[in-house]
Amino acid sequence: MKTIQFLIPVCCLTLCLSCKQQEKKQTTSKDTIEKVAETPKSSGLSYAEISVKEGGKWVNRKYEGGGAFKNVTHLDVPKEHTDHSYYIRYEGPGWETDKVGYRLYLDWRNAIDIFGKKTHEKVLPQVGQDNFDSYHEMSNWGMDILKAGKSLGIGSIGRYSDGKVLHFENVEATMASVDNSDQKSTVEVNYTGWETAGDKIDLKSELTIKPGDRYTKHTVTASKAISGLSTGIVKFDAIKLIQKTSANGKWAYIASYGEQTLVPDKLGMALFYNTASVNEVVNGSDDHLVVFNPSTEAISFYFLGAWEKEKDGIKNQQEFLSYINGLLKELNSNNQLP
């Protein structure tokens, strides 16, 4: 009888410990799954997001108060929003792969900036969380590196008219959305009633990046055929413009390499365009510009940045030129990049 009385608590204790171990094992497995989901392996990373602040209020075109930022898949940009409104985390949508990140100023500037990455891991969810513009300072993951200034940055859209680039000061409405899949990540922006030089049009912009790539494919569609629709890369007086056309004459690029970052250190930038869609290449006051022919058909081009501090990346101009010339050969053979 005493033996039975002794065995009962022992069995209960053993069962309890077993349950706790099983519970601990299950919790650990769940935590691991969530961690893997939050930080994809570099071989399969592409990611896009847009994040806005909640709980505050608009005061003189600035968003004051509020708590944490919340990621959304769709955003109708408030009429009050402008540059440095403190409403959208890092001021617009962002997209990245294991090699590089980009962001679009979702305001009148409409420029695209570059996030240089020192890691292969996903970084955008942490950018700008601790302080609104902390990404201008070097951190473990990298930083915002491009000196965009008054330019289009790299690969964004403006209108070249009377020797000037017109940005997006006058737009009736702007809508942005993001989408992520195993194959690609996409940012789509729809501008309604963009008014420049006496014309008012709607413009659709689709930015797509695939896992493992540096380059973004940018496809734009205008509701009306207007002259001067353009893209480009920021111009620095001390940096020479590099140009090359493919063997079959169908594709070309403009590029630059040198100290053109906030650090400063070396950065390569390139923009690939279909020659049949382009009217001229122009040196503007702030940009090397590619000016498209008037059209309502979709126009696609590619742009990229390659930073010398990128992990396992391109370290000098010779490597950069070899890389972009390889992409030009791909376009020459297949009329598109993979």
Short mmCIF file of C-alpha atoms in Angstrom, two decimals:
data_model
loop_
_atom_site.label_atom_id
_atom_site.label_comp_id
_atom_site.label_asym_id
_atom_site.label_seq_id
_atom_site.Cartn_x
_atom_site.Cartn_y
_atom_site.Cartn_z
CA MET A 1 0.00 0.00 0.00
CA LYS A 2 2.85 2.34 0.87
CA THR A 3 4.52 1.48 -2.43
CA ILE A 4 1.37 2.43 -4.35
CA GLN A 5 1.08 5.69 -2.41
CA PHE A 6 4.69 6.47 -3.27
CA LEU A 7 4.30 5.60 -6.97
CA ILE A 8 1.24 7.80 -7.55
CA PRO A 9 2.97 11.16 -6.87
CA VAL A 10 6.07 9.99 -8.75
CA CYS A 11 3.96 9.13 -11.80
CA CYS A 12 2.15 12.46 -11.58
CA LEU A 13 5.43 14.31 -11.31
CA THR A 14 6.86 12.41 -14.29
CA LEU A 15 3.72 13.12 -16.35
CA CYS A 16 3.84 16.80 -15.41
CA LEU A 17 7.53 17.12 -16.36
CA SER A 18 6.87 15.30 -19.62
CA CYS A 19 4.03 17.70 -20.48
CA LYS A 20 6.16 20.73 -19.66
CA GLN A 21 8.99 19.41 -21.80
CA GLN A 22 6.57 18.79 -24.65
CA GLU A 23 5.09 22.27 -24.19
CA LYS A 24 8.56 23.80 -24.16
CA LYS A 25 9.48 21.84 -27.29
CA GLN A 26 6.33 23.02 -29.09
CA THR A 27 6.93 26.64 -28.06
CA THR A 28 10.51 26.50 -29.27
CA SER A 29 9.39 25.06 -32.61
CA LYS A 30 6.79 27.78 -33.03
CA ASP A 31 9.27 30.52 -32.16
CA THR A 32 11.76 29.12 -34.66
CA ILE A 33 9.14 29.03 -37.42
CA GLU A 34 8.18 32.64 -36.73
CA LYS A 35 11.82 33.74 -36.71
CA VAL A 36 12.48 32.03 -40.04
CA ALA A 37 9.37 33.64 -41.50
CA GLU A 38 10.53 37.07 -40.34
CA THR A 39 14.05 36.65 -41.75
CA PRO A 40 14.06 34.73 -45.05
CA LYS A 41 17.24 33.08 -46.29
CA SER A 42 19.26 35.25 -48.63
CA SER A 43 18.67 32.88 -51.55
CA GLY A 44 14.96 33.67 -51.54
CA LEU A 45 14.70 37.25 -50.34
CA SER A 46 12.63 39.94 -51.92
CA TYR A 47 10.38 42.18 -49.88
CA ALA A 48 8.29 45.33 -50.25
CA GLU A 49 6.40 47.34 -47.63
CA ILE A 50 4.69 50.60 -46.82
CA SER A 51 4.23 51.65 -43.21
CA VAL A 52 2.19 54.48 -41.68
CA LYS A 53 1.78 55.93 -38.22
CA GLU A 54 -1.46 55.53 -36.29
CA GLY A 55 -3.20 57.43 -33.51
CA GLY A 56 -1.94 60.93 -34.29
CA LYS A 57 -3.44 63.92 -36.10
CA TRP A 58 -2.54 66.27 -38.92
CA VAL A 59 -1.32 69.74 -37.90
CA ASN A 60 -0.12 72.06 -40.67
CA ARG A 61 0.77 69.16 -42.98
CA LYS A 62 2.69 67.29 -40.27
CA TYR A 63 1.44 64.19 -38.52
CA GLU A 64 1.84 64.75 -34.78
CA GLY A 65 1.55 62.29 -31.91
CA GLY A 66 0.47 58.73 -32.43
CA GLY A 67 2.12 55.47 -31.55
CA ALA A 68 3.75 52.71 -33.55
CA PHE A 69 3.95 52.39 -37.32
CA LYS A 70 1.67 49.86 -38.99
CA ASN A 71 2.37 48.08 -42.28
CA VAL A 72 -0.42 48.28 -44.85
CA THR A 73 -0.78 46.77 -48.31
CA HIS A 74 -2.75 49.73 -49.72
CA LEU A 75 -2.58 53.45 -49.00
CA ASP A 76 -4.57 56.37 -50.30
CA VAL A 77 -2.06 59.12 -49.57
CA PRO A 78 -3.66 61.87 -47.45
CA LYS A 79 -3.98 65.29 -49.06
CA GLU A 80 -1.96 66.74 -46.17
CA HIS A 81 1.07 64.56 -46.83
CA THR A 82 4.26 66.19 -48.09
CA ASP A 83 7.99 65.81 -47.50
CA HIS A 84 8.94 65.36 -43.83
CA SER A 85 5.36 64.93 -42.67
CA TYR A 86 6.43 62.12 -40.27
CA TYR A 87 3.46 60.01 -41.37
CA ILE A 88 4.97 57.34 -43.65
CA ARG A 89 7.98 55.48 -42.27
CA TYR A 90 11.05 56.49 -44.34
CA GLU A 91 8.65 58.69 -46.36
CA GLY A 92 7.28 56.11 -48.78
CA PRO A 93 7.24 52.48 -49.90
CA GLY A 94 10.45 50.45 -49.79
CA TRP A 95 11.61 47.27 -51.53
CA GLU A 96 14.72 45.13 -51.16
CA THR A 97 16.59 41.91 -51.87
CA ASP A 98 19.56 40.39 -50.10
CA LYS A 99 21.81 42.81 -52.03
CA VAL A 100 20.21 46.27 -51.95
CA GLY A 101 17.18 48.27 -50.90
CA TYR A 102 15.28 51.20 -52.42
CA ARG A 103 12.65 53.67 -51.30
CA LEU A 104 10.35 56.10 -53.12
CA TYR A 105 9.55 59.53 -51.71
CA LEU A 106 5.77 59.38 -51.92
CA ASP A 107 5.34 63.15 -52.13
CA TRP A 108 6.00 66.00 -54.57
CA ARG A 109 9.69 65.02 -54.94
CA ASN A 110 8.87 61.53 -56.27
CA ALA A 111 12.55 60.53 -56.14
CA ILE A 112 13.93 57.02 -55.59
CA ASP A 113 16.70 56.61 -53.02
CA ILE A 114 19.06 53.71 -52.27
CA PHE A 115 19.52 51.79 -49.03
CA GLY A 116 23.02 50.32 -48.98
CA LYS A 117 23.03 46.96 -47.18
CA LYS A 118 25.89 45.34 -45.25
CA THR A 119 23.88 42.17 -44.63
CA HIS A 120 21.97 39.62 -46.70
CA GLU A 121 19.06 39.64 -44.25
CA LYS A 122 15.79 41.55 -44.56
CA VAL A 123 16.22 45.02 -43.02
CA LEU A 124 13.34 47.28 -44.08
CA PRO A 125 11.02 46.42 -41.15
CA GLN A 126 13.55 47.95 -38.72
CA VAL A 127 14.43 51.05 -40.76
CA GLY A 128 13.19 54.28 -39.20
CA GLN A 129 11.56 52.59 -36.21
CA ASP A 130 13.85 54.06 -33.53
CA ASN A 131 13.92 57.58 -34.97
CA PHE A 132 12.25 58.94 -38.08
CA ASP A 133 15.44 59.65 -40.06
CA SER A 134 17.97 57.48 -38.20
CA TYR A 135 18.66 55.63 -41.46
CA HIS A 136 20.87 58.55 -42.52
CA GLU A 137 23.46 57.29 -40.04
CA MET A 138 25.51 54.11 -40.49
CA SER A 139 24.19 51.09 -38.59
CA ASN A 140 24.87 47.36 -38.52
CA TRP A 141 22.58 46.76 -41.51
CA GLY A 142 23.77 49.77 -43.57
CA MET A 143 22.18 53.16 -44.30
CA ASP A 144 20.49 55.48 -46.78
CA ILE A 145 23.45 56.21 -49.04
CA LEU A 146 22.39 58.26 -52.08
CA LYS A 147 22.71 62.05 -52.28
CA ALA A 148 19.44 62.57 -54.13
CA GLY A 149 19.14 66.33 -53.57
CA LYS A 150 16.74 67.96 -56.05
CA SER A 151 17.10 65.13 -58.56
CA LEU A 152 14.90 62.14 -59.44
CA GLY A 153 17.39 59.98 -57.52
CA ILE A 154 17.61 56.82 -59.58
CA GLY A 155 14.94 55.47 -61.92
CA SER A 156 12.03 57.64 -60.84
CA ILE A 157 9.73 59.65 -63.12
CA GLY A 158 9.47 63.34 -63.91
CA ARG A 159 8.72 65.53 -66.91
CA TYR A 160 11.45 67.38 -68.76
CA SER A 161 10.10 70.71 -70.04
CA ASP A 162 11.88 73.93 -71.01
CA GLY A 163 15.17 72.68 -69.61
CA LYS A 164 13.73 71.75 -66.20
CA VAL A 165 12.50 68.57 -64.55
CA LEU A 166 8.96 68.94 -63.27
CA HIS A 167 8.13 66.76 -60.29
CA PHE A 168 4.75 65.97 -58.70
CA GLU A 169 3.76 69.26 -57.05
CA ASN A 170 0.26 69.13 -58.56
CA VAL A 171 -1.51 65.78 -58.25
CA GLU A 172 -5.18 65.24 -57.44
CA ALA A 173 -4.69 61.86 -55.74
CA THR A 174 -1.98 59.27 -55.16
CA MET A 175 -2.54 55.60 -54.28
CA ALA A 176 0.20 53.11 -53.42
CA SER A 177 0.12 49.36 -52.84
CA VAL A 178 2.65 46.59 -52.22
CA ASP A 179 2.63 42.87 -52.93
CA ASN A 180 5.01 40.04 -52.03
CA SER A 181 5.27 36.54 -53.46
CA ASP A 182 7.97 33.87 -53.64
CA GLN A 183 8.89 35.06 -57.13
CA LYS A 184 8.95 38.86 -56.74
CA SER A 185 7.99 41.93 -54.74
CA THR A 186 6.09 44.82 -56.29
CA VAL A 187 5.29 48.43 -55.47
CA GLU A 188 2.50 50.01 -57.53
CA VAL A 189 1.73 53.72 -57.46
CA ASN A 190 -1.20 55.33 -59.27
CA TYR A 191 -1.18 59.09 -59.73
CA THR A 192 -4.50 60.68 -60.69
CA GLY A 193 -4.57 64.14 -62.26
CA TRP A 194 -0.83 64.86 -62.48
CA GLU A 195 -0.61 68.36 -63.92
CA THR A 196 2.50 69.68 -65.68
CA ALA A 197 3.08 72.26 -68.43
CA GLY A 198 -0.61 72.56 -69.30
CA ASP A 199 -1.28 68.79 -69.43
CA LYS A 200 -3.17 66.69 -66.91
CA ILE A 201 -2.69 62.92 -67.02
CA ASP A 202 -2.99 59.79 -64.93
CA LEU A 203 0.19 57.78 -64.49
CA LYS A 204 0.69 54.19 -63.34
CA SER A 205 4.09 53.18 -61.98
CA GLU A 206 5.02 49.56 -61.22
CA LEU A 207 8.34 48.72 -59.55
CA THR A 208 9.31 45.04 -59.39
CA ILE A 209 12.31 43.32 -57.83
CA LYS A 210 13.13 39.60 -57.76
CA PRO A 211 15.07 37.56 -55.18
CA GLY A 212 18.83 37.74 -55.68
CA ASP A 213 18.76 40.77 -58.03
CA ARG A 214 20.11 44.29 -57.64
CA TYR A 215 18.03 45.74 -60.43
CA THR A 216 14.45 46.97 -60.32
CA LYS A 217 12.18 46.79 -63.35
CA HIS A 218 10.13 49.97 -63.64
CA THR A 219 7.08 50.02 -65.92
CA VAL A 220 5.17 53.27 -66.43
CA THR A 221 1.93 53.85 -68.30
CA ALA A 222 0.55 57.31 -69.09
CA SER A 223 -3.11 57.98 -69.87
CA LYS A 224 -2.10 60.59 -72.45
CA ALA A 225 0.86 60.77 -74.81
CA ILE A 226 2.91 63.75 -73.59
CA SER A 227 6.39 64.91 -74.48
CA GLY A 228 9.14 65.00 -71.88
CA LEU A 229 8.21 62.02 -69.71
CA SER A 230 11.59 61.07 -68.32
CA THR A 231 13.70 59.12 -65.88
CA GLY A 232 17.37 59.26 -64.97
CA ILE A 233 20.09 59.14 -62.34
CA VAL A 234 21.34 61.94 -60.12
CA LYS A 235 24.23 63.93 -61.62
CA PHE A 236 27.45 64.81 -59.81
CA ASP A 237 29.81 67.20 -61.56
CA ALA A 238 32.92 65.27 -60.53
CA ILE A 239 31.55 61.91 -61.72
CA LYS A 240 31.78 61.01 -65.41
CA LEU A 241 28.70 59.68 -67.20
CA ILE A 242 29.24 56.26 -68.81
CA GLN A 243 27.12 55.22 -71.81
CA LYS A 244 26.95 52.09 -73.92
CA THR A 245 24.58 50.56 -76.51
CA SER A 246 24.01 46.84 -77.07
CA ALA A 247 25.37 45.12 -80.16
CA ASN A 248 21.94 44.98 -81.82
CA GLY A 249 21.22 48.63 -80.96
CA LYS A 250 17.99 47.83 -79.12
CA TRP A 251 19.18 48.52 -75.57
CA ALA A 252 21.52 51.00 -73.94
CA TYR A 253 22.54 52.21 -70.53
CA ILE A 254 23.65 55.33 -68.73
CA ALA A 255 25.80 54.73 -65.65
CA SER A 256 28.11 56.35 -63.15
CA TYR A 257 30.66 55.17 -60.60
CA GLY A 258 32.50 57.01 -57.82
CA GLU A 259 32.06 58.82 -54.54
CA GLN A 260 28.38 59.74 -54.79
CA THR A 261 27.09 58.69 -51.38
CA LEU A 262 26.48 60.38 -48.05
CA VAL A 263 29.33 58.40 -46.41
CA PRO A 264 31.22 59.19 -48.75
CA ASP A 265 32.35 56.02 -50.52
CA LYS A 266 32.01 54.31 -53.89
CA LEU A 267 28.63 53.66 -55.49
CA GLY A 268 27.77 52.48 -58.98
CA MET A 269 24.43 53.33 -60.59
CA ALA A 270 23.02 52.22 -63.94
CA LEU A 271 19.82 52.62 -65.91
CA PHE A 272 19.00 50.38 -68.90
CA TYR A 273 16.48 51.53 -71.52
CA ASN A 274 15.00 50.35 -74.80
CA THR A 275 16.35 52.71 -77.45
CA ALA A 276 13.13 52.60 -79.51
CA SER A 277 11.18 54.15 -76.62
CA VAL A 278 13.60 57.05 -76.06
CA ASN A 279 13.70 60.46 -77.72
CA GLU A 280 16.97 61.74 -76.24
CA VAL A 281 19.47 61.51 -73.40
CA VAL A 282 20.00 64.90 -71.74
CA ASN A 283 22.25 66.38 -69.08
CA GLY A 284 19.85 68.27 -66.84
CA SER A 285 20.78 70.56 -63.97
CA ASP A 286 20.49 67.75 -61.39
CA ASP A 287 20.09 64.56 -63.44
CA HIS A 288 21.39 62.56 -66.36
CA LEU A 289 18.03 62.20 -68.07
CA VAL A 290 16.50 59.63 -70.41
CA VAL A 291 13.55 61.32 -72.14
CA PHE A 292 10.89 59.01 -73.58
CA ASN A 293 8.87 59.37 -76.78
CA PRO A 294 5.24 60.41 -76.22
CA SER A 295 3.18 57.24 -75.77
CA THR A 296 0.25 55.65 -73.98
CA GLU A 297 1.87 52.23 -74.27
CA ALA A 298 3.64 50.77 -71.23
CA ILE A 299 7.34 51.72 -71.08
CA SER A 300 9.74 49.46 -69.16
CA PHE A 301 13.33 50.07 -68.08
CA TYR A 302 15.70 48.80 -65.39
CA PHE A 303 17.82 50.56 -62.78
CA LEU A 304 20.25 49.47 -60.07
CA GLY A 305 22.70 50.55 -57.41
CA ALA A 306 25.86 48.67 -56.35
CA TRP A 307 27.56 49.86 -53.15
CA GLU A 308 31.16 49.00 -52.30
CA LYS A 309 30.22 48.08 -48.70
CA GLU A 310 27.58 45.62 -49.86
CA LYS A 311 28.27 42.20 -48.39
CA ASP A 312 30.09 39.99 -50.93
CA GLY A 313 29.40 42.67 -53.52
CA ILE A 314 31.01 44.78 -56.22
CA LYS A 315 34.12 46.55 -54.89
CA ASN A 316 35.48 48.70 -57.73
CA GLN A 317 34.67 50.30 -61.08
CA GLN A 318 36.12 47.45 -63.14
CA GLU A 319 33.87 44.91 -61.42
CA PHE A 320 30.90 47.27 -61.80
CA LEU A 321 31.43 47.73 -65.54
CA SER A 322 31.84 44.00 -66.01
CA TYR A 323 28.56 43.45 -64.17
CA ILE A 324 26.47 45.98 -66.10
CA ASN A 325 27.99 44.97 -69.44
CA GLY A 326 26.89 41.42 -68.68
CA LEU A 327 23.35 42.67 -68.10
CA LEU A 328 23.46 44.59 -71.38
CA LYS A 329 24.45 41.38 -73.20
CA GLU A 330 21.50 39.65 -71.56
CA LEU A 331 19.18 42.37 -72.85
CA ASN A 332 20.79 42.12 -76.29
CA SER A 333 20.07 38.36 -76.38
CA ASN A 334 16.67 38.13 -74.68
CA ASN A 335 15.20 41.67 -74.80
CA GLN A 336 14.61 41.46 -71.03
CA LEU A 337 16.41 40.65 -67.81
CA PRO A 338 15.54 37.38 -66.04
#
